[in-house]
Short mmCIF file of C-alpha atoms and ligand atoms in Angstrom, two decimals:
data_model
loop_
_atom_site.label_atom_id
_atom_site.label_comp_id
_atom_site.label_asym_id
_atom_site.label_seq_id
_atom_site.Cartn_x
_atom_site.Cartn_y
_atom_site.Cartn_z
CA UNK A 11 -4.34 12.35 -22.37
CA UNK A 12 -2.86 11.68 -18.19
CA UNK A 13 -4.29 8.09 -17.43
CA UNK A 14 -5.02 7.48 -13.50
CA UNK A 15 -4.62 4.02 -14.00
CA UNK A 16 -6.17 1.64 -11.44
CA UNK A 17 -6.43 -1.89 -13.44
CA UNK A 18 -2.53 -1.48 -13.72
CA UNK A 19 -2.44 -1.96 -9.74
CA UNK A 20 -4.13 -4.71 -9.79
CA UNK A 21 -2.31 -8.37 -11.12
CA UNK A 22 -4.39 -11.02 -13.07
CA UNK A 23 -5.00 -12.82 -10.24
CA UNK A 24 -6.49 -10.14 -8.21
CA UNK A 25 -10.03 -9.09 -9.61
CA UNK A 26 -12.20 -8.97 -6.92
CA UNK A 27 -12.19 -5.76 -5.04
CA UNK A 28 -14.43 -6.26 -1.75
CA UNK A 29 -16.15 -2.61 -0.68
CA UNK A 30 -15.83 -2.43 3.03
CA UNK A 31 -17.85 -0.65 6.00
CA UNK A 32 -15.98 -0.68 9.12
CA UNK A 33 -17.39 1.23 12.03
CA UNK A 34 -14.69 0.11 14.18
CA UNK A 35 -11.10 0.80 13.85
CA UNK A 36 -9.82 -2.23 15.92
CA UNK A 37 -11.02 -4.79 13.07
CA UNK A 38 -8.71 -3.50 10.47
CA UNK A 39 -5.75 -6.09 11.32
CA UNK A 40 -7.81 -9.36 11.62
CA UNK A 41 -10.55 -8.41 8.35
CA UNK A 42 -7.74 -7.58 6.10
CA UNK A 43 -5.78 -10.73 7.25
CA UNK A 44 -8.96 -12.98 6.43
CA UNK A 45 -9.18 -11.73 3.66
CA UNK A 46 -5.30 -11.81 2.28
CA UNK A 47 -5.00 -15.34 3.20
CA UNK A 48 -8.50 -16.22 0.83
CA UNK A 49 -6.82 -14.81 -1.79
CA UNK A 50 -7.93 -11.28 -1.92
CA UNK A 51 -5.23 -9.05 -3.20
CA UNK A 52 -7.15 -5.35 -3.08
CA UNK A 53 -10.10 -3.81 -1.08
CA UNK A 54 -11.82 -0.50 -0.87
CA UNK A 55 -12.12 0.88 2.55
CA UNK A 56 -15.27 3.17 2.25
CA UNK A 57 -15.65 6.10 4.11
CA UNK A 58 -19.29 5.53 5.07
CA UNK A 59 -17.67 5.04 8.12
CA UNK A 60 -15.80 8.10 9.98
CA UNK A 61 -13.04 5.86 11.04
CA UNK A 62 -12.38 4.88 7.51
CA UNK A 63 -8.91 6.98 6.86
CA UNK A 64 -7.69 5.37 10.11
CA UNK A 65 -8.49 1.49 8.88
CA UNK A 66 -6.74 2.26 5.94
CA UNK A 67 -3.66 2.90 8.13
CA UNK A 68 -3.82 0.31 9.85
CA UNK A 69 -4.26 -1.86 6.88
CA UNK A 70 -1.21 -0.31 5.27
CA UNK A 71 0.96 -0.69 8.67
CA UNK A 72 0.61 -4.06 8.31
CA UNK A 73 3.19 -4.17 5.16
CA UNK A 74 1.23 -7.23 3.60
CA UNK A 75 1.39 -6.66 0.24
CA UNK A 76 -2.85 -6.47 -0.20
CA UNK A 77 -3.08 -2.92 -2.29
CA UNK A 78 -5.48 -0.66 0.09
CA UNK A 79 -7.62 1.77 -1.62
CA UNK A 80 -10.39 4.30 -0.24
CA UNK A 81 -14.05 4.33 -1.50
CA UNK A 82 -17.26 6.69 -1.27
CA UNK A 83 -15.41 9.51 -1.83
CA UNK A 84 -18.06 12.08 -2.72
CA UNK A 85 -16.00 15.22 -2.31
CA UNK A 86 -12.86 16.78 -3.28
CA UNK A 87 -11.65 17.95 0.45
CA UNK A 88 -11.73 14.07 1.53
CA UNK A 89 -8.89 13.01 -1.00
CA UNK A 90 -6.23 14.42 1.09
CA UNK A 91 -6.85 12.60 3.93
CA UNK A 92 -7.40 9.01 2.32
CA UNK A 93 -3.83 10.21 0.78
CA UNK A 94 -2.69 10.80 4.48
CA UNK A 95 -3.83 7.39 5.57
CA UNK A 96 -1.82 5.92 2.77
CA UNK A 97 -4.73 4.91 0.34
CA UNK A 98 -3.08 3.64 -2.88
CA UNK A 99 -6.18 4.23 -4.82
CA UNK A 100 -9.48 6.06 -4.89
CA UNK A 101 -13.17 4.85 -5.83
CA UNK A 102 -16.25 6.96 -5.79
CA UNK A 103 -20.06 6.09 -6.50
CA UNK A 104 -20.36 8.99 -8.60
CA UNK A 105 -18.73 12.06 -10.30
CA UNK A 106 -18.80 15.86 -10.49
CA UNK A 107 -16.55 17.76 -11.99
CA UNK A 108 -15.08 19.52 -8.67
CA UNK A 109 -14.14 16.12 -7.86
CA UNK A 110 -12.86 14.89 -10.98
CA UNK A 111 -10.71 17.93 -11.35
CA UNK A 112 -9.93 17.10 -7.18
CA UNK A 113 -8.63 13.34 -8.18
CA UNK A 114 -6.95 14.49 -11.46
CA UNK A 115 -4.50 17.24 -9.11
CA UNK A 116 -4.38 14.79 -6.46
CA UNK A 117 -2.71 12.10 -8.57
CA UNK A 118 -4.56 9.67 -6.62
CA UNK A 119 -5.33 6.48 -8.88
CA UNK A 120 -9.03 7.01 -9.50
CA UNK A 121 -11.58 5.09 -10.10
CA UNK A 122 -14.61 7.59 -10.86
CA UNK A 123 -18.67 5.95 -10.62
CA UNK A 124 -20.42 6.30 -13.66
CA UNK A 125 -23.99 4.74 -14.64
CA UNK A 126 -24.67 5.94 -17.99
CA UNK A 127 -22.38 6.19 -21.49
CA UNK A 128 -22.69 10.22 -20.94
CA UNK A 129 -21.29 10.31 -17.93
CA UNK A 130 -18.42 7.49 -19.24
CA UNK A 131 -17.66 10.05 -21.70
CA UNK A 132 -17.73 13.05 -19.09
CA UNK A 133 -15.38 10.98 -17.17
CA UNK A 134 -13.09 10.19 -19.95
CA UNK A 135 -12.65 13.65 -20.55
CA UNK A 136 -11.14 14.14 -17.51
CA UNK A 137 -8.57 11.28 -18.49
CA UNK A 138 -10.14 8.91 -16.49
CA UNK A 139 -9.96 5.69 -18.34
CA UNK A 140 -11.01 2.93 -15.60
CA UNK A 141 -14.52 3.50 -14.72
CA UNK A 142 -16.54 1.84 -11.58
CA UNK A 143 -20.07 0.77 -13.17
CA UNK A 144 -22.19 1.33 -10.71
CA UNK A 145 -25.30 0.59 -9.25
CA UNK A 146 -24.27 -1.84 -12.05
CA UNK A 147 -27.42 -4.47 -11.45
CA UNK A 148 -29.92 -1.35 -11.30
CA UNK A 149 -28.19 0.26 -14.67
CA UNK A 150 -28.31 -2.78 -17.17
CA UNK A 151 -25.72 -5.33 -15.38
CA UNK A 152 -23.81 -7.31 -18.41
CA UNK A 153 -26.33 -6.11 -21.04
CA UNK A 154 -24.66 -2.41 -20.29
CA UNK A 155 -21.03 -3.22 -20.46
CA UNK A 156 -21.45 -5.17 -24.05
CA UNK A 157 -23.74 -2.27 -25.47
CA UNK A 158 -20.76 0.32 -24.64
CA UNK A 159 -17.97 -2.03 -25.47
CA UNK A 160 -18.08 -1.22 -29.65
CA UNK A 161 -18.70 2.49 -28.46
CA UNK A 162 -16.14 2.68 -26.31
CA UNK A 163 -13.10 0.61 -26.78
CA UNK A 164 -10.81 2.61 -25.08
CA UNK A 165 -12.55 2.81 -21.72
CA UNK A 166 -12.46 -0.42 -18.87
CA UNK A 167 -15.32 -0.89 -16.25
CA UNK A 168 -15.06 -2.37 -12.40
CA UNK A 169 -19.20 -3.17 -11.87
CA UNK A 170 -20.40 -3.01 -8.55
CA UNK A 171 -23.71 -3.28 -6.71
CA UNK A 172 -25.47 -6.63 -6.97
CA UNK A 173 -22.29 -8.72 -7.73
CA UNK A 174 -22.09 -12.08 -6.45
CA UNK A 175 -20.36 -15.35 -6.75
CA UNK A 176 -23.52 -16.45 -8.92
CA UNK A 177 -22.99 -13.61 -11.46
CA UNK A 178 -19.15 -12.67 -10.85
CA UNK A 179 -17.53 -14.86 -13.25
CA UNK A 180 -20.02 -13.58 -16.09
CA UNK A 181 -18.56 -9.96 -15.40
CA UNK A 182 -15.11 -10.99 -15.95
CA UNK A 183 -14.94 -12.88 -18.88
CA UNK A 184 -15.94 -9.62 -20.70
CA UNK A 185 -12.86 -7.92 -22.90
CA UNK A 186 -13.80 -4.24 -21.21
CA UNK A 187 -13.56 -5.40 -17.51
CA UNK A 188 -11.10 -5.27 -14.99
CA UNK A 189 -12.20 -6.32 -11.57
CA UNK A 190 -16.35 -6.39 -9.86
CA UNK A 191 -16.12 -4.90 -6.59
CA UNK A 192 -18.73 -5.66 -3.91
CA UNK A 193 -19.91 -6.29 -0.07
CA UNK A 194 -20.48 -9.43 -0.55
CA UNK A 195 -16.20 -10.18 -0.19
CA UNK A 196 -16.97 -9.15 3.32
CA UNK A 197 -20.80 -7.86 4.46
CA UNK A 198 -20.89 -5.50 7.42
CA UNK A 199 -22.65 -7.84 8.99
CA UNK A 200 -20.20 -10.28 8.99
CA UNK A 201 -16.82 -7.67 9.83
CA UNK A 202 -19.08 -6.42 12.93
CA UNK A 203 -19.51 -9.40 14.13
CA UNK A 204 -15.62 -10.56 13.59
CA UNK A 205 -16.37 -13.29 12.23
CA UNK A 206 -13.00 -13.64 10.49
CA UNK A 207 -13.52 -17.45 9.61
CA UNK A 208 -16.38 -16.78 7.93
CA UNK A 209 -15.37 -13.90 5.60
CA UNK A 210 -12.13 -15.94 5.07
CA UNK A 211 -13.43 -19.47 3.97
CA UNK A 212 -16.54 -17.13 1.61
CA UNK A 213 -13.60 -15.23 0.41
CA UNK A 214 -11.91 -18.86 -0.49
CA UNK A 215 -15.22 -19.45 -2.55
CA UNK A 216 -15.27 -16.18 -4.27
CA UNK A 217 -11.71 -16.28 -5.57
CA UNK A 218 -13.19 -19.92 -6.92
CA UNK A 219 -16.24 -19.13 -8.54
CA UNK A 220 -14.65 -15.89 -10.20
CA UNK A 221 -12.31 -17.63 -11.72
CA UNK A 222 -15.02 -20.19 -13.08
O1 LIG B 21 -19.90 2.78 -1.10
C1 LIG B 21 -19.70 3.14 -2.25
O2 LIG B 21 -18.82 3.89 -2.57
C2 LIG B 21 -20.55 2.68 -3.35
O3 LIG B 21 -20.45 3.19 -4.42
C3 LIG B 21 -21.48 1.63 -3.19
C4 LIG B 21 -20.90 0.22 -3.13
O4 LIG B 21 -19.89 0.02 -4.08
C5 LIG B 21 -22.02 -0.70 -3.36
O5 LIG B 21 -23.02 -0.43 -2.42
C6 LIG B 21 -21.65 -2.12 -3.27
O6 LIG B 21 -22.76 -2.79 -3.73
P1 LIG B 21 -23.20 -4.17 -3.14
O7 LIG B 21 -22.03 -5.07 -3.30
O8 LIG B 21 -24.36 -4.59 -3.99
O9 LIG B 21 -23.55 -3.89 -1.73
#
């Protein structure tokens, strides 16, 4: 069965995945440089925003070698232009099977949202391996991932919603995760306000705890 592999992007060192909302294009450059130099190594550029294709160029033009993917994607017609921008992977909250059959003919590394072990299954029919776990603190947090682990040995799980540095490292010592993704790498708050020291010295003490 095709794999869309997105763990295989991402090195040991690099499991934090921060989900971004940018509203403005101009902060691309100096978030994604805060961010690089804490140690961050991947993000998700979500398109909650309208302007999120366009931070994803401008993350990419900068050549660092951060891997930029694209996240909310909630419909098939949005993968082309994330692929346009020059997303190197896609996340979405949820799936359906006009998008899964979208991501699979894209061949877009994708990382579909599931919340329950049918819809694991649904996606892994699709050949879609590398699941995001999400709302993951809503849907049974760690308790979740170990219950589908003996189920499910072939499948790997990014959680997201509610991760923080207090529960992060807990995520990650589990065999059948890859990365956590979450705002808290870099709230909206915090981007609007460009407060770039800020999300760099928190993302300094996320890479820590995480690897507690
Ligand atoms: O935007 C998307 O595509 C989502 O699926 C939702 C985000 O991944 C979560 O909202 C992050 O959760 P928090 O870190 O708890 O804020």
């Amino acid at each position: 069965m095709t794999q869309y592999p997105v763990a295989s992007l991402i090195a040991p060192h690099a499991k934090l995945i921060p989900v971004l909302h940018v509203e403005d294009p101009d902060r691309a450059e100096p978030l994604l440089e805060a961010l690089v130099s804490a140690g961050i190594k991947i993000l998700e550029v979500t398109l909650r925003s309208a302007c999120g294709p366009e931070v994803i160029k401008r993350m990419r033009a900068l050549g660092t070698d951060a891997i930029v993917g694209a996240g909310t994607i909630t419909k098939p017609d949005q993968l082309a232009s994330v692929i346009d921008a020059g997303a190197e992977f896609g996340v979405s909250p949820a799936l359906t099977p006009a998008l899964a059959e979208g991501a699979r003919l894209s061949g877009l590394p994708f990382l579909p949202g599931v919340c329950t072990p049918s819809e694991a299954l649904f996606a892994r029919e699709f050949g879609f391996f590398e699941q995001k776990f999400f709302p993951a603190d809503l849907m049974g947090g760690l308790g979740w991932i170990k219950h589908v682990d003996p189920l499910f040995p072939d499948l790997k799980f990014c959680p997201t919603g509610g991760i923080s540095d207090d529960n992060s490292s807990q995520y990650l010592a589990l065999r059948n995760i890859f990365a956590v993704g979450g705002a808290f790498l870099a709230p909206r708050e915090l981007i609007e306000a460009a407060d770039w020291q800020t999300i760099h010295k928190r993302g300094k003490m996320s890479v820590a705890a995480a690897a507690r």
